Coordinates of C-alpha atoms and ligand atoms in Angstrom, one line a residue:
M180 CA 0.0 0.0 0.0
G181 CA 1.0 3.7 -0.3
I182 CA 0.0 6.9 -2.0
D183 CA 0.8 7.6 -5.5
A184 CA 1.7 11.1 -6.7
G185 CA 3.1 12.7 -9.8
F186 CA 2.2 14.9 -12.7
D187 CA 0.4 14.6 -16.2
I188 CA 1.2 17.0 -19.2
V189 CA -2.2 18.1 -20.6
P190 CA -2.7 18.4 -23.5
K191 CA -0.4 15.6 -24.5
L192 CA 2.9 16.8 -26.2
T193 CA 3.0 16.4 -30.1
K194 CA 5.7 16.2 -32.5
S195 CA 5.6 19.8 -33.3
P196 CA 8.9 21.7 -33.4
Q197 CA 7.6 23.9 -30.5
D198 CA 6.7 20.8 -28.3
Q199 CA 9.9 19.1 -29.4
A200 CA 12.0 22.2 -28.6
S201 CA 10.4 22.6 -25.2
W202 CA 10.9 18.8 -24.4
N203 CA 14.5 19.1 -25.3
I204 CA 14.9 21.9 -22.8
F205 CA 13.3 19.9 -20.2
L206 CA 15.6 17.0 -20.8
S207 CA 18.5 19.2 -20.7
K208 CA 17.5 20.6 -17.3
L209 CA 17.0 16.9 -16.1
R210 CA 20.4 16.0 -17.3
D211 CA 22.0 19.0 -15.5
Q212 CA 20.3 17.9 -12.3
Y213 CA 20.9 14.1 -12.5
T214 CA 23.9 13.3 -14.5
S215 CA 26.1 12.7 -11.5
D216 CA 23.3 11.1 -9.5
P217 CA 23.9 7.3 -9.3
T218 CA 20.2 6.6 -8.6
V219 CA 19.2 7.9 -12.0
E220 CA 20.1 5.9 -15.0
F221 CA 20.2 7.2 -18.7
K222 CA 19.0 4.3 -20.9
E223 CA 19.0 4.3 -24.8
N224 CA 15.4 5.8 -25.0
Y225 CA 14.6 7.0 -21.6
M226 CA 15.8 8.0 -18.1
V227 CA 14.9 6.0 -15.1
W228 CA 14.9 6.5 -11.3
K229 CA 16.2 3.3 -9.5
K230 CA 13.9 3.7 -6.6
G231 CA 10.2 3.8 -5.7
E232 CA 8.3 2.3 -8.6
H233 CA 11.1 3.3 -11.0
P234 CA 9.4 6.2 -12.7
M235 CA 10.7 7.2 -16.3
I236 CA 10.9 10.2 -18.5
P237 CA 11.2 9.2 -22.3
Y238 CA 13.6 11.2 -24.7
S239 CA 10.7 11.4 -27.0
G240 CA 8.1 14.0 -25.5
H241 CA 5.2 12.9 -27.6
K242 CA 5.2 9.5 -25.8
F243 CA 4.9 11.1 -22.3
L244 CA 1.6 11.1 -20.4
R245 CA 2.7 10.8 -16.7
F246 CA 5.6 10.8 -14.3
S247 CA 4.6 9.1 -11.0
S248 CA 5.5 6.8 -8.2
K249 CA 4.4 5.6 -4.7
V250 CA 5.6 8.4 -2.4
S251 CA 4.6 7.0 0.8
G252 CA 4.7 3.5 2.3
G253 CA 8.4 3.0 2.2
S254 CA 9.7 5.3 -0.5
D255 CA 9.2 8.9 1.0
D256 CA 12.5 10.1 -0.3
L257 CA 11.1 9.7 -3.8
W258 CA 8.7 12.6 -3.2
E259 CA 11.5 14.9 -3.2
D260 CA 12.6 13.7 -6.7
V261 CA 9.1 13.9 -7.9
K262 CA 8.9 17.5 -6.6
V263 CA 12.1 18.4 -8.4
V264 CA 11.0 16.9 -11.7
I265 CA 7.6 18.6 -11.3
G266 CA 9.3 22.0 -10.8
L267 CA 11.6 21.6 -13.8
A268 CA 8.5 20.6 -15.9
Q269 CA 6.6 23.6 -14.7
E270 CA 9.6 26.0 -15.6
V271 CA 9.3 24.8 -19.1
F272 CA 5.6 23.9 -19.6
G273 CA 3.9 26.2 -17.1
N274 CA 1.7 25.5 -14.1
K275 CA -1.3 25.1 -16.3
R276 CA 0.1 22.4 -18.6
V277 CA 1.7 20.4 -15.9
K278 CA -1.2 18.9 -13.9
V279 CA 0.3 17.9 -10.5
W280 CA -1.7 15.3 -8.5
H281 CA -1.5 13.4 -5.2
E282 CA -3.9 10.6 -4.2
G283 CA -4.0 12.0 -0.8
A284 CA -5.3 15.4 -2.1
V285 CA -8.5 16.4 -3.9
E286 CA -6.7 17.0 -7.3
D287 CA -6.8 13.8 -9.4
Y288 CA -4.8 12.5 -12.3
F289 CA -5.9 13.3 -15.8
Y290 CA -5.2 10.2 -18.0
K291 CA -6.6 6.7 -17.3
W292 CA -4.1 4.2 -15.9
P293 CA -4.4 1.7 -19.0
E294 CA -3.3 4.5 -21.5
V295 CA -0.5 5.5 -19.1
L296 CA 0.8 1.9 -18.8
Q297 CA 0.5 1.7 -22.7
S298 CA 2.7 4.9 -23.0
W299 CA 5.3 3.5 -20.6
K300 CA 5.5 0.4 -22.6
S301 CA 6.2 2.4 -25.7
Y302 CA 9.4 4.1 -24.1
D303 CA 11.4 1.0 -25.0
E304 CA 10.7 1.2 -28.6
P305 CA 13.2 3.5 -30.5
D306 CA 11.6 6.4 -32.1
V307 CA 12.9 5.9 -35.7
E308 CA 11.1 6.9 -38.8
P309 CA 11.5 4.4 -41.5
E310 CA 14.2 5.2 -44.0
E311 CA 12.8 6.2 -47.3
T312 CA 14.3 6.3 -50.8
N313 CA 13.1 9.1 -53.1
P314 CA 12.9 8.3 -56.7
L315 CA 13.1 12.0 -57.7
F316 CA 16.8 12.6 -56.8
I317 CA 20.1 11.2 -55.9
I318 CA 22.7 12.6 -53.4
Q319 CA 26.0 12.9 -55.1
N320 CA 29.4 14.9 -54.8
I321 CA 29.0 18.2 -56.8
P322 CA 32.3 19.7 -58.1
N323 CA 33.4 22.5 -55.5
K324 CA 30.3 22.2 -53.5
G325 CA 30.4 19.1 -51.5
R326 CA 27.4 16.9 -51.5
G327 CA 24.2 17.9 -53.3
L328 CA 20.9 16.7 -54.7
V329 CA 20.7 15.9 -58.5
A330 CA 17.4 15.1 -60.3
A331 CA 17.1 11.4 -61.2
V332 CA 14.2 12.0 -63.6
D333 CA 12.7 15.1 -65.4
I334 CA 10.9 17.1 -62.8
E335 CA 8.0 19.5 -63.6
P336 CA 7.4 22.9 -62.0
G337 CA 5.1 22.4 -59.0
T338 CA 6.2 18.9 -58.2
Q339 CA 6.8 18.3 -54.4
I340 CA 10.4 17.0 -54.5
I341 CA 10.5 16.1 -50.8
A342 CA 8.7 16.8 -47.5
E343 CA 10.9 16.1 -44.5
K344 CA 10.3 16.2 -40.8
P345 CA 13.1 17.7 -38.8
L346 CA 15.7 15.5 -37.0
F347 CA 15.4 18.0 -34.2
T348 CA 14.4 21.6 -33.7
L349 CA 16.1 24.1 -31.3
S350 CA 16.4 27.8 -30.4
G351 CA 18.7 29.6 -28.1
P352 CA 19.8 32.9 -27.0
S353 CA 23.1 32.5 -28.9
I354 CA 24.7 29.9 -31.2
E355 CA 27.4 29.1 -28.8
A356 CA 24.7 28.3 -26.1
L357 CA 23.4 25.5 -28.4
E358 CA 26.5 23.2 -28.2
G359 CA 25.3 21.6 -24.9
P360 CA 21.7 21.2 -25.8
I361 CA 22.6 19.6 -29.3
S362 CA 25.0 17.3 -27.6
K363 CA 22.3 16.1 -25.3
I364 CA 19.7 15.8 -28.1
L365 CA 22.2 13.8 -30.2
Q366 CA 22.5 11.3 -27.2
T367 CA 18.8 10.5 -27.6
L368 CA 19.1 9.6 -31.2
P369 CA 20.2 6.3 -32.8
Y370 CA 23.8 6.2 -33.6
K371 CA 23.3 6.4 -37.4
K372 CA 21.5 9.6 -37.1
Q373 CA 24.1 11.0 -34.8
D374 CA 26.8 10.2 -37.4
Q375 CA 24.6 11.8 -40.2
Y376 CA 24.3 15.0 -38.1
R377 CA 28.1 15.1 -37.5
A378 CA 28.7 14.5 -41.3
L379 CA 26.7 17.7 -42.2
H380 CA 28.8 20.5 -43.5
N381 CA 30.3 22.9 -40.8
N382 CA 31.3 26.2 -42.2
H383 CA 32.5 27.6 -39.0
K384 CA 35.3 25.2 -38.1
S385 CA 37.8 28.2 -38.0
N386 CA 35.5 30.5 -36.0
N387 CA 35.3 30.2 -32.3
I388 CA 32.0 28.4 -32.7
P389 CA 31.9 24.9 -31.1
P390 CA 31.7 22.1 -33.6
L391 CA 27.9 20.9 -33.1
A392 CA 26.7 24.5 -33.0
G393 CA 28.7 25.3 -36.1
I394 CA 26.9 22.5 -37.9
F395 CA 23.6 23.9 -36.6
K396 CA 24.4 27.4 -37.8
T397 CA 25.5 26.1 -41.4
N398 CA 22.5 24.0 -41.9
A399 CA 19.4 25.0 -39.8
L400 CA 16.3 26.4 -41.6
P401 CA 13.7 28.3 -39.8
C402 CA 10.5 26.5 -39.0
G403 CA 8.4 29.3 -40.5
C404 CA 9.0 32.7 -42.0
D405 CA 9.3 34.5 -38.7
S406 CA 10.2 31.6 -36.5
H407 CA 13.3 31.7 -34.2
I408 CA 13.2 27.9 -34.1
G409 CA 15.7 26.2 -36.4
G410 CA 15.2 22.7 -37.9
I411 CA 17.8 20.1 -39.1
Y412 CA 17.1 17.9 -42.0
L413 CA 19.4 15.1 -43.0
T414 CA 18.5 15.4 -46.7
I415 CA 17.1 19.0 -47.3
C416 CA 20.3 20.3 -45.6
L417 CA 22.3 18.8 -48.5
L418 CA 20.8 21.3 -51.0
N419 CA 23.2 23.8 -52.5
H420 CA 22.5 27.4 -53.2
S421 CA 22.0 29.1 -56.6
C422 CA 21.1 32.8 -57.2
L423 CA 18.7 31.5 -59.9
P424 CA 17.3 28.5 -58.0
N425 CA 15.1 25.9 -59.7
A426 CA 13.4 24.9 -56.3
H427 CA 11.8 26.6 -53.4
H428 CA 11.8 25.5 -49.7
S429 CA 9.2 26.4 -47.1
W430 CA 7.9 25.3 -43.7
N431 CA 4.4 23.5 -43.7
A432 CA 2.9 24.1 -40.4
K433 CA 0.2 21.5 -40.9
S434 CA 2.4 18.6 -41.8
E435 CA 5.2 20.0 -39.5
S436 CA 7.7 19.4 -42.2
E437 CA 9.9 21.4 -44.6
T438 CA 8.9 21.0 -48.1
I439 CA 10.9 21.4 -51.5
Y440 CA 9.0 22.3 -54.7
A441 CA 10.4 22.5 -58.1
V442 CA 9.7 26.0 -59.5
L443 CA 11.3 25.4 -62.9
P444 CA 11.5 22.3 -65.2
I445 CA 14.5 20.4 -63.9
K446 CA 16.1 17.9 -66.3
A447 CA 17.4 14.5 -65.0
G448 CA 21.1 14.9 -64.1
E449 CA 20.6 18.6 -63.3
E450 CA 21.4 19.8 -59.7
I451 CA 18.3 20.8 -57.5
T452 CA 19.2 24.2 -55.9
I453 CA 17.4 26.7 -53.5
S454 CA 18.2 30.2 -52.6
Y455 CA 20.0 30.8 -49.3
T456 CA 19.8 34.6 -49.3
S457 CA 17.4 37.3 -50.2
E458 CA 20.3 39.9 -50.9
N459 CA 19.5 41.3 -54.4
Q460 CA 22.8 42.9 -55.5
S461 CA 25.4 40.5 -56.7
K462 CA 28.2 42.0 -54.5
N463 CA 26.0 41.9 -51.4
R464 CA 25.0 38.3 -52.3
Q465 CA 28.5 37.3 -52.7
K466 CA 29.5 38.9 -49.4
K467 CA 26.6 37.3 -47.5
L468 CA 27.3 33.9 -49.0
K469 CA 31.0 34.2 -48.2
E470 CA 30.4 35.4 -44.6
S471 CA 27.5 33.0 -43.8
F472 CA 28.4 30.0 -45.8
G473 CA 32.1 30.3 -46.6
F474 CA 31.8 29.9 -50.4
D475 CA 32.3 32.0 -53.5
C476 CA 29.1 31.4 -55.5
K477 CA 29.7 29.9 -58.9
C478 CA 26.1 29.6 -60.1
S479 CA 25.0 30.3 -63.5
L480 CA 24.1 33.9 -62.7
C481 CA 27.4 34.7 -60.9
T482 CA 29.6 33.2 -63.7
S483 CA 27.8 35.1 -66.5
P484 CA 29.4 38.0 -68.2
P485 CA 29.6 41.3 -66.3
R486 CA 27.2 43.0 -68.6
K487 CA 24.5 40.4 -67.7
I488 CA 25.3 40.6 -64.0
K489 CA 24.9 44.5 -64.2
Q490 CA 21.7 44.1 -65.9
S491 CA 20.4 41.6 -63.3
D492 CA 21.5 44.0 -60.4
R493 CA 19.6 46.8 -62.1
R494 CA 16.5 44.7 -62.4
R495 CA 16.8 43.3 -58.8
T496 CA 17.3 46.9 -57.4
E497 CA 14.1 48.0 -59.1
I498 CA 12.4 44.8 -58.1
A499 CA 13.2 45.5 -54.4
A500 CA 12.3 49.1 -54.6
L501 CA 8.9 48.3 -56.2
D502 CA 8.3 45.4 -53.7
K503 CA 9.0 47.8 -50.7
S504 CA 7.0 50.8 -51.9
I505 CA 3.8 49.2 -53.3
A506 CA 0.9 49.7 -50.9
S507 CA 3.3 50.7 -48.0
D508 CA 2.8 54.5 -48.2
G509 CA -1.0 55.1 -48.4
T510 CA -0.9 55.2 -52.3
I511 CA -3.3 52.2 -52.3
F512 CA -5.9 54.9 -51.4
S513 CA -4.4 58.1 -52.8
D514 CA -3.4 56.7 -56.2
P515 CA -4.6 53.1 -56.7
L516 CA -4.0 53.2 -60.4
A517 CA -0.2 54.0 -59.9
C518 CA -0.2 51.1 -57.5
L519 CA -1.7 48.6 -60.0
K520 CA 0.8 50.0 -62.6
D521 CA 3.7 49.2 -60.2
C522 CA 2.4 45.8 -59.4
R523 CA 2.3 45.1 -63.1
R524 CA 5.7 46.4 -63.7
L525 CA 7.1 44.3 -60.8
I526 CA 5.6 41.1 -62.2
K527 CA 7.1 41.8 -65.7
L528 CA 10.5 42.4 -64.1
L529 CA 10.3 39.3 -62.0
N530 CA 9.5 37.3 -65.1
E531 CA 12.5 38.8 -67.1
E532 CA 14.9 38.3 -64.1
Y533 CA 13.9 34.7 -62.9
G534 CA 12.2 33.4 -66.1
G535 CA 9.2 32.4 -64.1
C536 CA 10.9 31.0 -61.1
A537 CA 10.2 33.7 -58.4
P538 CA 6.7 32.5 -57.4
T539 CA 6.9 33.9 -53.9
L540 CA 7.8 37.4 -55.0
E541 CA 5.4 37.3 -58.0
G542 CA 2.7 35.8 -55.8
R543 CA 3.2 38.7 -53.3
A544 CA 2.9 41.3 -56.2
Y545 CA -0.6 39.7 -57.2
Y546 CA -1.5 39.8 -53.5
D547 CA -0.7 43.5 -53.4
A548 CA -2.7 44.0 -56.6
F549 CA -5.7 42.1 -54.9
Q550 CA -5.4 44.5 -51.9
V551 CA -5.5 47.4 -54.2
C552 CA -8.7 46.2 -56.0
I553 CA -10.5 45.0 -52.7
A554 CA -9.7 48.3 -50.9
H555 CA -11.9 50.0 -53.6
G556 CA -14.6 47.4 -53.7
D557 CA -13.6 45.7 -57.0
K558 CA -14.4 42.1 -56.3
A559 CA -14.1 41.0 -59.8
R560 CA -10.5 42.0 -60.3
A561 CA -9.6 41.2 -56.8
S562 CA -10.8 37.6 -57.3
I563 CA -8.7 37.1 -60.4
M564 CA -5.6 38.6 -58.6
A565 CA -6.1 36.2 -55.8
R566 CA -6.5 33.3 -58.2
R567 CA -3.1 34.2 -59.9
G568 CA -1.5 34.5 -56.5
Y569 CA -2.9 31.2 -55.5
I570 CA -1.5 29.4 -58.7
L571 CA 2.0 30.8 -57.9
R572 CA 1.8 29.8 -54.2
R573 CA 0.4 26.3 -55.0
L574 CA 3.4 25.9 -57.4
C575 CA 6.0 26.4 -54.7
E576 CA 4.1 25.2 -51.5
G577 CA 1.5 22.8 -52.7
D578 CA -2.2 22.9 -51.6
G579 CA -1.9 22.4 -47.8
S580 CA -0.1 25.5 -46.8
E581 CA -1.7 28.3 -44.9
S582 CA -1.1 30.9 -47.6
T583 CA -2.6 28.8 -50.4
E584 CA -5.6 28.1 -48.3
E585 CA -6.1 31.6 -47.4
L586 CA -5.8 32.7 -51.2
W587 CA -8.2 30.1 -52.2
R588 CA -10.7 31.4 -49.7
L589 CA -10.2 35.0 -51.1
I590 CA -10.9 33.8 -54.7
E591 CA -14.4 32.8 -53.7
E592 CA -14.9 35.6 -51.2
P593 CA -12.7 38.5 -51.8
G594 CA -15.0 40.7 -49.7
Q595 CA -14.0 38.9 -46.6
H596 CA -10.6 40.8 -46.7
R597 CA -10.1 43.3 -44.0
L598 CA -9.6 46.1 -46.6
F599 CA -12.8 45.5 -48.3
G600 CA -15.0 48.5 -48.6
M601 CA -12.5 51.2 -47.4
S602 CA -13.6 52.8 -50.6
M603 CA -16.3 51.6 -53.0
G604 CA -15.1 53.7 -55.9
W605 CA -14.4 50.6 -58.1
K606 CA -17.5 48.5 -56.8
S607 CA -18.0 45.3 -58.6
E608 CA -19.3 41.8 -57.9
V609 CA -17.0 38.7 -58.5
N610 CA -18.8 37.7 -61.7
D611 CA -18.8 41.2 -63.2
I612 CA -16.2 40.2 -65.8
P613 CA -16.6 41.5 -69.5
L614 CA -17.1 38.7 -72.1
G615 CA -15.6 38.4 -75.5
L616 CA -12.3 40.2 -74.8
D617 CA -9.0 38.8 -76.4
L618 CA -6.0 38.1 -74.2
D619 CA -4.7 41.6 -74.7
G620 CA -8.0 43.2 -73.9
A621 CA -8.5 41.0 -70.8
E622 CA -5.2 42.1 -69.4
K623 CA -5.8 45.7 -70.2
W624 CA -9.2 45.4 -68.3
L625 CA -7.7 43.5 -65.4
W626 CA -5.0 46.2 -64.8
R627 CA -7.3 49.2 -65.6
C628 CA -5.1 50.3 -68.6
N629 CA -7.9 51.8 -70.8
Ligands
SAM274 C1 23.9 23.6 -46.2 S1 25.2 23.0 -46.8 C2 24.8 22.3 -48.4 C3 25.3 20.9 -48.4 C4 26.8 20.7 -48.6 N1 27.2 20.8 -49.9 C5 27.4 19.4 -47.9 O1 28.2 18.8 -48.6 O2 26.9 19.2 -46.8 C6 26.0 24.5 -47.2 C7 27.4 24.4 -47.8 O3 27.5 23.9 -49.1 C8 28.4 24.6 -50.0 N2 27.6 25.2 -51.0 C9 26.3 25.4 -51.1 N3 26.0 26.1 -52.2 C10 27.2 26.3 -52.9 C11 27.5 26.9 -54.1 N4 26.6 27.5 -54.9 N5 28.8 27.0 -54.5 C12 29.7 26.5 -53.8 N6 29.5 25.8 -52.6 C13 28.1 25.8 -52.1 C14 29.0 25.5 -49.1 O4 30.2 24.9 -48.5 C15 28.1 25.8 -47.9 O5 28.5 26.2 -46.7

């Protein structure tokens, strides 16, 4: 006999980068606390207290439901340990999510015992995703670039080349501070994955950055545009850079994976590339790539004749200026026709510069044009602009991304946008589209060029 006590985490942790990152911080605090405690053993997949009822903490947070033990009836000292673990869990997950319970008190546990016992059983099973081979590419050495991905077949624009879950995700106050947490995370992974992580490129060997953190800095991709959490991918991190990339990478929050889509036709045997930087001037780009990734870019743009590089720089300067100015200074209301003209010019420049491979920038220009139209009540043109933006987004992110879903909604119901009705000077309904226009006439109507 005796009294059980412990805590449940509610809701259950998922495999999301946020939950994984928090769980890794919790594990790291536990390691700091118990590394030199002989009563706590670090097994392959979980840590276990060798007293009381041998409570365990798994290295995979999504398996966890409960930490508990008998805390009276012979094992009183374990209550102290349970309290320490509860305190650390509360520091990371907060008091609300960490449901503390004690059979001697009113507060009861949350999960039913059969599901808890099932979860404890699963701690022993290693958390390994099955290895997959992808028929679209092979990994091979690329002259002067290290490893890279090369198309194994012809790939059409809009094809999803890979969707990969992170090996782990992490964030921290500084890159140096990540060395310890990464080392602890690696200890929780199978040896093969640890080796694969250590074999990723480290561009910071000669700096003062410790080795594991250097690898992280060289390879981590943000889990979302504005996210401070970086994710490591054993395949996607092998993609090399081009200033004229043929593929696009983005984080898909729903599937919690990083996706790569082809944005240009890629021939079998051709290298698949993404862009590492948004710098537009060739000199700044080169400088950024050298400083952050330690290489002199030798992509098709950087190795073209100076005249072509100058022309590209001029175009990219104008693209950046238009992208920044459109709809940012009130002209959307004071001079909407000028705004539409700028959007059209921006789209033309993007097509010239990238040959149809800048879907995110072009999609943004169509979204700006959408906003100009809907701010003046013109649902017909707004719907078409949203449709064009949607097609571009879908090309580089697929159907399931947040932005494609949002654009899809706006095609059907442009009036749902927050800017709708600020003015009704261009009022129209979605179906108010003139019939019988040729292509040129339809474009002129769309951009109000008459
Ligand atoms: C994220 S890793 C890409 C995979 C890497 N090639 C490897 O073997 O692990 C980034 C590193 O790849 C190399 N790299 C990527 N793009 C390159 C390019 N366009 N030219 C030369 N080296 C490149 C650089 O060494 C860079 O620091």
